[in-house]
């Protein structure tokens, strides 16, 4: 099966779970860097399928973020709703200061699991679309 | 026939440990062994400690998972928490007894960043309504290797079962006060109050995934379409919380049972407005779900032919998008809206408050700025796990000082900026 969406993530757990089945663009990095990667995709025509601020966990708590996008057809086909949504998410993220210089491994693992769970709740909908 | 529910309030003036669990002369006596045995029926729970926390005592409870008010159905169909603890059956009619003033508080480490503080005294007590309740606190530890999904469920059920057990103690106690809530059907409402503006309440339910879930008659809200519910059903526990994040603006089960938007709409009903109905809708992560659910909520408002709608939110971040979609689409079908939310406006309160906006969302009630910084004193006793304070929302690295005091944002407190308005923050 070929899907027209891709998963952008900085969460290795998401890559491990979905990497074989779907197109997963995995790169370690900060929460904000992940949103900037999504923004770049949106500027290249991708459409957001999930909200960039999934979960009620604050951007300065969880280091992990995963976003599903519909693949774009280039910068001449911009989805402006997606542009507004990702820009608002970046503005919101910058309001929160980084809090964890060193995060315990168990807490990191829990945040990764929650991010995965939030995205699991959307995967069946995305694959049926 | 109208839907009528009587809430019989049994006023609880104290909780005490005793050999026998009972309610007598306004005192809730609890045999802790009864609670421990009940909770440990679930083999996933290795241990359970039971504590009492009263208003004014030097006690800090953290991390808070849920708060639940003990209730029992004494007349009419169904049982409390239908489809979850009680059998699946319609609720919201007849009579329900409430142990008013008492609450079950559950704590436990599901994940390493578990949230929520209730201080029973001092600065923090000002910000949570649960500093004013007599709390029976359960601190539970799971068996080794229990995964977070199962752990969350075990704690959720333990709290609900305990609340139902305590509620049952009030079955044959004569209430101190009875309040009656009557829901007219659409036709009767229009005939009875032809000149009053008809107002609906649209409640948004957190429904994004692990630790972000809400259940309606036992159904995971993320799997639902927006629908109509009777407000009195909620008073019998039709909606309950599996939501463990963003303690400041999550709705605990206690909030649902006592939803102040519903209570205030009933108070105004027949006087300044006609409370025409209630719609519940979800907050999913998939954007098409957000579109679908808000389409549906606006369609139901349109169908009910209401003049106005109150829309309440739950949680932080992407629900702002659901909120704005709801407001925009409901306004577009000719219904005036007021939204209830809270703000993350930065510590100085000067940043943009929400992650989304629209010119049609032009009337807002706010629960306050969750980024406001407060200082909590050291308290004598901690129930739960204080070391999580550094890693929960609103705390920050170093927020737990060596002398036991805490510098944090108000969002660390359970219910501080609640988006049903069940809070103490006010500009007055």
Coordinates of C-alpha atoms in Angstrom, one line a residue:
Chain A
X1 CA 0.0 0.0 0.0
X2 CA 1.3 3.4 -0.9
X3 CA 0.0 6.3 1.3
X4 CA 0.0 9.9 0.5
X5 CA 1.0 11.0 4.0
X6 CA 4.2 11.1 5.9
X7 CA 5.1 11.1 9.6
X8 CA 7.5 13.8 10.8
X9 CA 8.9 13.0 14.2
X10 CA 11.8 13.4 16.6
X11 CA 10.5 10.4 18.6
X12 CA 12.5 7.2 18.0
X13 CA 9.6 5.1 19.4
X14 CA 7.3 6.4 16.6
X15 CA 10.1 5.5 14.1
X16 CA 10.4 2.0 15.5
X17 CA 6.7 1.4 15.5
X18 CA 5.8 2.9 12.1
X19 CA 9.1 3.1 10.2
X20 CA 8.6 -0.1 8.2
X21 CA 5.0 0.5 7.3
X22 CA 4.8 4.2 6.6
X23 CA 7.1 6.9 5.4
X24 CA 8.7 8.3 8.6
X25 CA 10.9 11.3 8.5
X26 CA 12.8 10.8 11.8
X27 CA 15.5 13.1 13.1
X28 CA 16.5 13.6 16.7
X29 CA 16.1 17.2 17.8
X30 CA 14.3 19.6 20.0
X31 CA 10.5 20.2 20.1
X32 CA 10.9 23.5 18.3
X33 CA 13.3 22.1 15.7
X34 CA 10.7 19.5 14.9
X35 CA 8.0 22.2 14.4
X36 CA 10.4 24.1 12.2
X37 CA 10.9 21.0 10.1
X38 CA 7.1 20.7 9.8
X39 CA 6.9 24.4 8.8
X40 CA 9.4 23.8 6.0
X41 CA 7.3 21.0 4.7
X42 CA 4.2 23.1 4.9
X43 CA 6.0 25.9 3.0
X44 CA 6.7 23.2 0.4
X45 CA 3.0 22.4 0.0
X46 CA 2.4 19.8 2.7
X47 CA -1.0 19.9 4.5
X48 CA -1.2 19.2 8.3
X49 CA -3.3 16.2 9.1
X50 CA -2.8 16.3 12.9
X51 CA -2.5 19.4 15.1
X52 CA 1.1 20.4 15.8
X53 CA 0.3 20.9 19.5
X54 CA -1.1 17.4 20.2
X55 CA -1.6 16.6 23.8
X56 CA -2.0 19.0 26.7
X57 CA 1.6 18.4 27.8
X58 CA 3.4 21.7 27.5
X59 CA 6.0 22.3 24.8
X60 CA 8.7 22.9 27.5
X61 CA 7.8 19.6 29.2
X62 CA 7.9 17.0 26.5
X63 CA 10.9 16.8 24.2
X64 CA 8.9 14.7 21.7
X65 CA 6.6 15.7 18.9
X66 CA 5.1 13.8 16.0
X67 CA 3.0 15.4 13.2
X68 CA 1.3 13.7 10.3
X69 CA 1.2 15.6 7.0
X70 CA -0.3 15.0 3.6
X71 CA 2.6 15.2 1.1
X72 CA 2.9 18.4 -0.8
X73 CA 3.1 19.2 -4.4
X74 CA 5.6 22.0 -4.1
X75 CA 5.6 25.6 -3.0
X76 CA 3.1 26.7 -5.6
X77 CA 0.4 24.7 -3.8
X78 CA 0.4 26.1 -0.3
X79 CA -2.3 25.1 2.2
X80 CA -2.7 28.4 4.1
X81 CA -4.7 26.9 7.0
X82 CA -1.7 24.7 7.7
X83 CA 0.6 27.7 7.5
X84 CA -1.4 29.6 10.1
X85 CA -1.7 26.6 12.4
X86 CA 2.0 25.7 12.4
X87 CA 3.0 29.4 12.8
X88 CA 0.7 29.7 15.8
X89 CA 2.1 26.5 17.3
X90 CA 5.7 27.9 16.9
X91 CA 4.6 31.2 18.6
X92 CA 3.0 29.2 21.4
X93 CA 6.0 27.0 21.9
X94 CA 8.4 30.0 22.2
X95 CA 6.3 31.3 25.1
X96 CA 7.5 28.4 27.2
X97 CA 11.0 28.3 28.5
X98 CA 13.1 25.1 28.3
X99 CA 13.0 23.5 31.7
X100 CA 14.9 20.2 31.6
X101 CA 18.6 20.6 31.2
X102 CA 18.9 17.0 32.1
X103 CA 15.9 14.7 31.9
X104 CA 15.9 11.4 33.8
X105 CA 15.7 8.5 31.3
X106 CA 12.5 7.1 32.7
X107 CA 10.7 10.5 32.3
X108 CA 12.0 10.7 28.7
X109 CA 10.7 7.2 28.0
X110 CA 7.3 8.2 29.4
X111 CA 7.1 11.3 27.3
X112 CA 8.0 9.2 24.2
X113 CA 5.3 6.8 25.0
X114 CA 2.6 9.5 25.4
X115 CA 3.6 11.1 22.1
X116 CA 3.3 7.7 20.4
X117 CA -0.1 7.0 22.1
X118 CA -1.5 10.4 20.9
X119 CA -0.4 9.5 17.4
X120 CA -1.8 6.0 17.6
X121 CA -5.2 7.5 18.2
X122 CA -5.0 9.1 14.8
X123 CA -3.3 6.5 12.7
X124 CA -6.3 4.5 11.7
X125 CA -8.1 7.7 10.6
X126 CA -5.1 8.8 8.6
X127 CA -4.6 5.5 6.8
X128 CA -8.4 5.3 5.9
X129 CA -8.4 8.8 4.5
Chain B
X1 CA -43.0 13.5 30.6
X2 CA -40.2 15.7 31.9
X3 CA -36.8 14.6 33.1
X4 CA -36.5 15.5 36.7
X5 CA -33.6 14.8 39.0
X6 CA -33.5 15.6 42.7
X7 CA -30.0 16.0 44.3
X8 CA -30.2 15.3 48.0
X9 CA -27.2 16.9 49.7
X10 CA -26.0 15.2 52.8
X11 CA -23.7 17.8 54.4
X12 CA -20.5 16.2 55.5
X13 CA -18.7 18.1 58.3
X14 CA -15.8 15.7 58.9
X15 CA -14.2 12.4 57.8
X16 CA -12.9 10.1 60.5
X17 CA -11.3 6.6 60.5
X18 CA -13.4 4.1 62.3
X19 CA -14.1 0.4 62.7
X20 CA -17.3 0.8 60.7
X21 CA -17.8 2.7 57.5
X22 CA -21.0 4.8 57.9
X23 CA -22.5 8.3 57.7
X24 CA -23.8 9.5 61.0
X25 CA -24.7 13.0 62.1
X26 CA -22.9 14.5 59.2
X27 CA -19.7 12.6 59.8
X28 CA -18.3 10.2 57.2
X29 CA -16.7 7.4 59.1
X30 CA -14.4 5.2 57.0
X31 CA -12.8 1.9 57.9
X32 CA -9.6 2.1 55.8
X33 CA -9.5 -1.7 55.5
X34 CA -12.8 -1.5 53.6
X35 CA -11.2 0.8 51.0
X36 CA -8.0 -1.2 50.8
X37 CA -9.8 -4.4 50.3
X38 CA -12.0 -2.8 47.6
X39 CA -9.0 -1.3 45.8
X40 CA -6.9 -4.4 46.0
X41 CA -9.7 -6.5 44.3
X42 CA -7.8 -5.3 41.3
X43 CA -4.6 -7.4 41.1
X44 CA -2.8 -4.7 39.2
X45 CA -2.6 -2.6 42.4
X46 CA 0.1 -3.8 44.8
X47 CA -0.6 -1.4 47.6
X48 CA -3.0 1.3 48.7
X49 CA -2.6 3.8 51.5
X50 CA -5.6 5.7 52.8
X51 CA -5.2 9.2 54.3
X52 CA -7.5 12.0 55.3
X53 CA -6.8 15.6 54.4
X54 CA -9.0 18.3 55.9
X55 CA -9.2 22.0 55.0
X56 CA -6.7 24.0 57.0
X57 CA -4.3 21.0 57.7
X58 CA -0.7 21.4 56.7
X59 CA -0.9 18.8 53.9
X60 CA 0.1 18.7 50.3
X61 CA -1.3 16.1 48.0
X62 CA 0.6 15.4 44.8
X63 CA 0.5 14.1 42.0
X64 CA -3.3 14.2 41.9
X65 CA -4.9 11.9 39.4
X66 CA -8.6 12.4 39.9
X67 CA -11.1 13.9 42.4
X68 CA -14.5 12.3 42.7
X69 CA -17.6 13.1 44.7
X70 CA -19.4 10.3 46.4
X71 CA -22.9 9.8 45.1
X72 CA -25.6 7.1 45.1
X73 CA -28.7 6.7 43.1
X74 CA -31.6 6.1 45.4
X75 CA -34.6 6.5 43.1
X76 CA -35.0 6.2 39.3
X77 CA -33.3 4.1 36.7
X78 CA -29.6 3.4 36.5
X79 CA -26.6 3.6 38.8
X80 CA -23.8 6.1 39.3
X81 CA -21.1 6.0 36.6
X82 CA -23.3 4.0 34.1
X83 CA -21.5 1.8 31.7
X84 CA -18.4 1.9 33.9
X85 CA -19.1 1.0 37.5
X86 CA -22.9 0.8 37.2
X87 CA -24.7 -1.1 34.5
X88 CA -25.4 0.5 31.2
X89 CA -28.8 2.2 31.8
X90 CA -30.1 5.7 31.4
X91 CA -29.5 8.0 34.4
X92 CA -30.5 11.5 35.2
X93 CA -33.9 11.0 36.7
X94 CA -35.2 10.2 40.1
X95 CA -33.1 11.0 43.2
X96 CA -29.4 10.9 43.9
X97 CA -27.8 11.4 47.2
X98 CA -24.6 13.4 47.4
X99 CA -22.0 13.4 50.3
X100 CA -21.6 17.1 50.0
X101 CA -18.2 18.4 51.2
X102 CA -16.5 15.0 50.9
X103 CA -14.2 13.9 48.0
X104 CA -12.1 11.0 47.0
X105 CA -8.6 12.0 45.7
X106 CA -6.5 9.5 43.9
X107 CA -2.7 9.8 43.5
X108 CA -0.1 7.6 42.0
X109 CA 2.8 7.6 39.7
X110 CA 1.7 6.6 36.3
X111 CA 4.4 8.4 34.4
X112 CA 7.4 10.3 35.6
X113 CA 5.9 13.7 35.0
X114 CA 2.6 13.2 36.7
X115 CA 0.7 16.3 37.5
X116 CA -1.3 18.2 40.0
X117 CA -1.0 19.6 43.5
X118 CA -3.7 20.2 46.2
X119 CA -2.5 22.2 49.2
X120 CA -4.9 22.1 52.1
X121 CA -3.5 25.4 53.6
X122 CA -1.5 28.4 52.6
X123 CA -1.0 30.2 49.2
X124 CA -1.7 27.1 47.1
X125 CA -5.0 26.4 48.9
X126 CA -6.3 29.7 47.5
X127 CA -6.2 28.3 43.9
X128 CA -7.8 24.9 44.2
X129 CA -11.4 24.2 45.2
X130 CA -10.3 20.9 46.7
X131 CA -8.6 22.6 49.6
X132 CA -12.1 23.2 50.8
X133 CA -13.3 19.6 50.6
X134 CA -12.8 16.8 53.2
X135 CA -10.6 14.5 51.2
X136 CA -10.1 10.8 51.5
X137 CA -6.8 10.3 49.7
X138 CA -5.7 7.0 48.1
X139 CA -2.0 6.6 47.3
X140 CA -1.7 3.5 45.1
X141 CA 1.3 1.6 43.8
X142 CA 1.0 -0.8 40.9
X143 CA 2.5 -4.3 40.5
X144 CA 5.9 -4.4 38.8
X145 CA 5.8 -4.1 35.0
X146 CA 2.3 -2.6 34.7
X147 CA 2.2 -0.4 31.6
X148 CA 0.9 3.2 31.8
X149 CA -2.3 2.4 29.9
X150 CA -3.3 -0.3 32.4
X151 CA -2.0 1.7 35.4
X152 CA -4.1 4.7 34.5
X153 CA -7.2 2.5 34.2
X154 CA -6.5 0.8 37.5
X155 CA -6.2 4.1 39.3
X156 CA -9.3 5.5 37.5
X157 CA -11.4 2.5 38.5
X158 CA -10.1 2.4 42.1
X159 CA -11.2 6.0 42.6
X160 CA -14.6 5.5 41.1
X161 CA -15.2 2.3 43.1
X162 CA -14.2 4.0 46.3
X163 CA -16.5 7.0 45.6
X164 CA -19.4 4.6 44.8
X165 CA -18.7 2.7 48.1
X166 CA -18.8 5.9 50.1
X167 CA -21.8 7.2 48.2
X168 CA -23.7 4.0 49.1
X169 CA -23.2 4.9 52.8
X170 CA -25.6 7.8 52.2
X171 CA -28.4 5.8 50.7
X172 CA -30.6 5.7 53.7
X173 CA -29.5 9.1 55.2
X174 CA -32.0 11.9 55.1
X175 CA -30.5 14.8 53.0
X176 CA -30.1 18.2 54.6
X177 CA -31.2 19.9 51.4
X178 CA -32.8 18.9 48.2
X179 CA -32.3 20.7 44.9
X180 CA -34.4 19.8 41.9
X181 CA -33.4 20.0 38.2
X182 CA -36.0 19.6 35.5
X183 CA -35.4 19.4 31.8
X184 CA -38.3 20.2 29.5
X185 CA -38.4 18.8 26.1
X186 CA -37.9 21.2 23.2
X187 CA -41.6 21.7 22.5
X188 CA -42.5 22.3 26.1
X189 CA -39.6 24.6 26.6
X190 CA -40.6 26.8 23.7
X191 CA -44.3 26.9 24.8
X192 CA -43.5 27.6 28.4
X193 CA -41.0 30.4 27.8
X194 CA -41.8 31.9 24.4
X195 CA -40.1 35.2 25.1
X196 CA -36.9 34.0 26.6
X197 CA -33.7 33.6 24.6
X198 CA -32.9 29.9 24.1
X199 CA -29.4 28.9 25.1
X200 CA -27.5 25.6 24.6
X201 CA -24.4 24.5 26.3
X202 CA -21.6 22.9 24.2
X203 CA -19.1 21.0 26.3
X204 CA -15.8 19.9 24.8
X205 CA -14.3 16.8 26.2
X206 CA -10.6 15.9 26.2
X207 CA -10.1 12.9 24.0
X208 CA -6.6 12.6 22.5
X209 CA -5.1 9.4 23.8
X210 CA -3.3 7.9 26.8
X211 CA -3.9 10.1 29.9
X212 CA -5.9 12.5 27.8
X213 CA -9.3 10.7 27.7
X214 CA -12.9 11.1 28.8
X215 CA -15.6 8.5 29.0
X216 CA -19.3 9.0 28.2
X217 CA -21.4 6.1 29.5
X218 CA -18.2 4.1 29.3
X219 CA -17.5 5.0 25.7
X220 CA -14.1 6.6 24.9
X221 CA -15.1 10.1 23.8
X222 CA -12.6 10.1 20.9
X223 CA -14.8 7.4 19.2
X224 CA -17.9 9.5 19.4
X225 CA -19.7 12.1 17.2
X226 CA -21.0 15.2 18.8
X227 CA -24.3 14.4 20.4
X228 CA -27.1 15.7 22.7
X229 CA -27.0 14.7 26.4
X230 CA -29.3 15.6 29.2
X231 CA -27.6 17.8 31.8
X232 CA -28.9 15.7 34.7
X233 CA -27.2 12.6 33.2
X234 CA -23.9 14.3 34.0
X235 CA -24.9 14.8 37.6
X236 CA -25.2 11.0 37.8
X237 CA -21.7 10.3 36.4
X238 CA -22.5 9.8 32.7
X239 CA -19.2 11.6 32.0
X240 CA -16.0 10.8 33.8
X241 CA -12.4 11.7 33.6
X242 CA -9.4 9.6 32.4
X243 CA -7.5 12.8 31.9
X244 CA -4.2 13.1 33.8
X245 CA -2.5 16.1 32.1
X246 CA -2.6 19.8 32.4
X247 CA -3.9 19.7 36.0
X248 CA -4.9 23.4 36.0
X249 CA -7.5 23.1 33.3
X250 CA -8.4 19.4 33.2
X251 CA -11.9 18.5 34.3
X252 CA -11.8 15.9 37.1
X253 CA -14.8 13.7 37.6
X254 CA -15.8 16.0 40.5
X255 CA -15.9 18.9 38.0
X256 CA -18.1 16.9 35.7
X257 CA -20.5 15.9 38.5
X258 CA -20.7 19.5 39.6
X259 CA -20.4 21.3 36.3
X260 CA -21.0 25.0 37.2
X261 CA -22.1 25.9 33.7
X262 CA -25.0 23.5 34.0
X263 CA -25.9 24.6 37.5
X264 CA -25.8 28.2 36.5
X265 CA -27.9 27.6 33.4
X266 CA -30.5 25.8 35.5
X267 CA -30.5 28.8 37.9
X268 CA -31.1 31.2 35.0
X269 CA -33.6 28.9 33.3
X270 CA -37.1 30.4 33.1
X271 CA -35.8 33.8 34.4
X272 CA -33.4 35.3 32.0
X273 CA -33.0 32.5 29.5
X274 CA -34.4 29.1 28.4
X275 CA -31.8 26.3 28.9
X276 CA -32.6 24.5 25.7
X277 CA -30.2 21.6 25.7
X278 CA -26.7 20.3 26.0
X279 CA -24.3 19.1 23.4
X280 CA -21.1 17.2 24.0
X281 CA -18.2 17.2 21.5
X282 CA -14.7 15.8 21.5
X283 CA -11.1 17.1 21.1
X284 CA -9.2 14.7 18.8
X285 CA -5.7 15.0 17.4
X286 CA -6.7 14.3 13.8
X287 CA -7.6 17.6 12.1
X288 CA -10.4 16.0 10.1
X289 CA -12.0 14.8 13.3
X290 CA -11.9 18.4 14.6
X291 CA -13.7 19.6 11.5
X292 CA -16.2 16.8 11.7
X293 CA -17.0 17.2 15.4
X294 CA -17.3 21.0 15.2
X295 CA -19.5 20.7 12.1
X296 CA -21.7 18.4 14.1
X297 CA -21.8 20.6 17.1
X298 CA -22.9 23.6 15.0
X299 CA -25.4 21.5 13.2
X300 CA -27.0 20.5 16.4
X301 CA -27.2 24.1 17.6
X302 CA -28.8 25.0 14.3
X303 CA -31.3 22.2 14.6
X304 CA -32.2 23.1 18.2
X305 CA -32.8 26.6 16.9
X306 CA -31.1 28.2 19.8
X307 CA -30.3 31.9 20.0
X308 CA -27.0 31.5 21.9
X309 CA -24.5 28.8 22.9
X310 CA -21.9 28.6 25.7
X311 CA -18.8 26.6 24.6
X312 CA -16.4 25.3 27.2
X313 CA -13.0 23.9 26.5
X314 CA -10.8 21.4 28.3
X315 CA -7.0 21.4 28.2
X316 CA -4.1 23.3 26.6
X317 CA -2.9 23.7 23.0
X318 CA -4.7 22.0 20.2
X319 CA -8.1 22.2 21.9
X320 CA -7.8 25.9 21.2
X321 CA -8.3 24.9 17.6
X322 CA -11.5 22.9 18.4
X323 CA -12.7 25.8 20.5
X324 CA -12.3 28.3 17.7
X325 CA -13.8 26.0 15.1
X326 CA -16.8 25.5 17.3
X327 CA -17.3 29.2 18.0
X328 CA -16.8 30.1 14.3
X329 CA -19.1 27.5 12.9
X330 CA -21.8 28.0 15.5
X331 CA -21.7 31.8 14.9
X332 CA -21.9 31.1 11.2
X333 CA -25.3 29.3 11.6
X334 CA -26.6 32.4 13.3
X335 CA -26.1 31.5 16.9
X336 CA -24.3 33.8 19.3
X337 CA -21.5 32.2 21.3
X338 CA -19.5 32.8 24.4
X339 CA -16.4 30.6 24.9
X340 CA -14.9 29.6 28.2
X341 CA -11.2 28.9 28.2
X342 CA -8.0 29.8 30.1
X343 CA -4.9 31.5 29.0
X344 CA -1.2 30.7 28.6
X345 CA -0.2 34.4 28.3
X346 CA 3.3 34.1 29.6
X347 CA 4.5 35.0 33.1
X348 CA 3.9 38.7 32.5
X349 CA 0.5 38.0 30.9
X350 CA 1.4 39.9 27.8
X351 CA 1.7 37.1 25.2
X352 CA -1.0 35.8 23.0
X353 CA -3.4 33.8 25.2
X354 CA -4.6 31.1 22.9
X355 CA -2.9 29.1 20.1
X356 CA -5.8 30.0 17.7
X357 CA -8.2 32.8 17.1
X358 CA -11.0 34.1 14.9
X359 CA -12.9 37.4 14.7
X360 CA -16.2 35.5 15.2
X361 CA -15.0 34.3 18.6
X362 CA -15.6 37.7 20.1
X363 CA -17.0 36.9 23.6
X364 CA -14.8 35.0 26.1
X365 CA -14.8 34.1 29.8
X366 CA -11.4 33.2 31.0
X367 CA -10.3 31.0 33.9
X368 CA -7.1 33.0 34.2
X369 CA -3.5 32.9 33.2
X370 CA -2.0 29.5 33.9
X371 CA 1.6 30.9 33.6
X372 CA 1.3 33.2 36.6
X373 CA 4.1 32.5 39.1
X374 CA 3.2 31.7 42.7
X375 CA 5.2 30.6 45.8
X376 CA 4.1 27.6 47.9
X377 CA 5.3 27.2 51.5
X378 CA 6.7 24.0 52.9
X379 CA 3.9 22.0 54.4
X380 CA 4.3 19.4 57.2
X381 CA 3.0 16.4 55.4
X382 CA 3.1 15.3 51.8
X383 CA 0.8 12.6 50.6
X384 CA 2.1 11.1 47.3
X385 CA 5.4 11.9 45.7
X386 CA 6.9 15.4 46.0
X387 CA 9.9 14.7 43.8
X388 CA 7.7 15.0 40.8
X389 CA 7.2 18.7 41.4
X390 CA 10.3 19.5 39.5
X391 CA 8.9 17.6 36.5
X392 CA 5.3 18.6 36.3
X393 CA 3.6 21.3 34.4
X394 CA 4.3 24.7 35.9
X395 CA 7.2 23.5 37.9
X396 CA 10.6 24.0 36.4
X397 CA 14.1 22.8 37.0
X398 CA 14.9 23.9 40.5
X399 CA 11.4 24.8 41.4
X400 CA 11.5 22.6 44.4
X401 CA 13.8 24.4 46.8
X402 CA 15.9 22.7 49.5
X403 CA 13.9 24.3 52.2
X404 CA 10.8 22.5 50.8
X405 CA 9.2 25.7 49.4
X406 CA 8.1 25.7 45.7
X407 CA 8.3 28.4 43.1
X408 CA 6.0 27.5 40.2
X409 CA 3.4 28.6 37.8
X410 CA -0.2 28.4 39.0
X411 CA -0.9 25.7 36.4
X412 CA 0.8 23.2 38.8
X413 CA -2.4 23.4 41.0
X414 CA -5.3 21.1 40.4
X415 CA -8.2 23.0 39.0
X416 CA -6.6 26.5 39.3
X417 CA -7.7 27.8 35.9
X418 CA -10.6 25.4 35.3
X419 CA -12.4 26.0 32.0
X420 CA -15.8 25.3 33.4
X421 CA -15.3 28.2 35.8
X422 CA -15.1 25.9 38.8
X423 CA -12.2 27.9 40.3
X424 CA -11.3 30.7 42.6
X425 CA -9.5 33.1 40.2
X426 CA -11.3 36.3 39.6
X427 CA -10.7 39.8 38.6
X428 CA -13.2 41.0 41.2

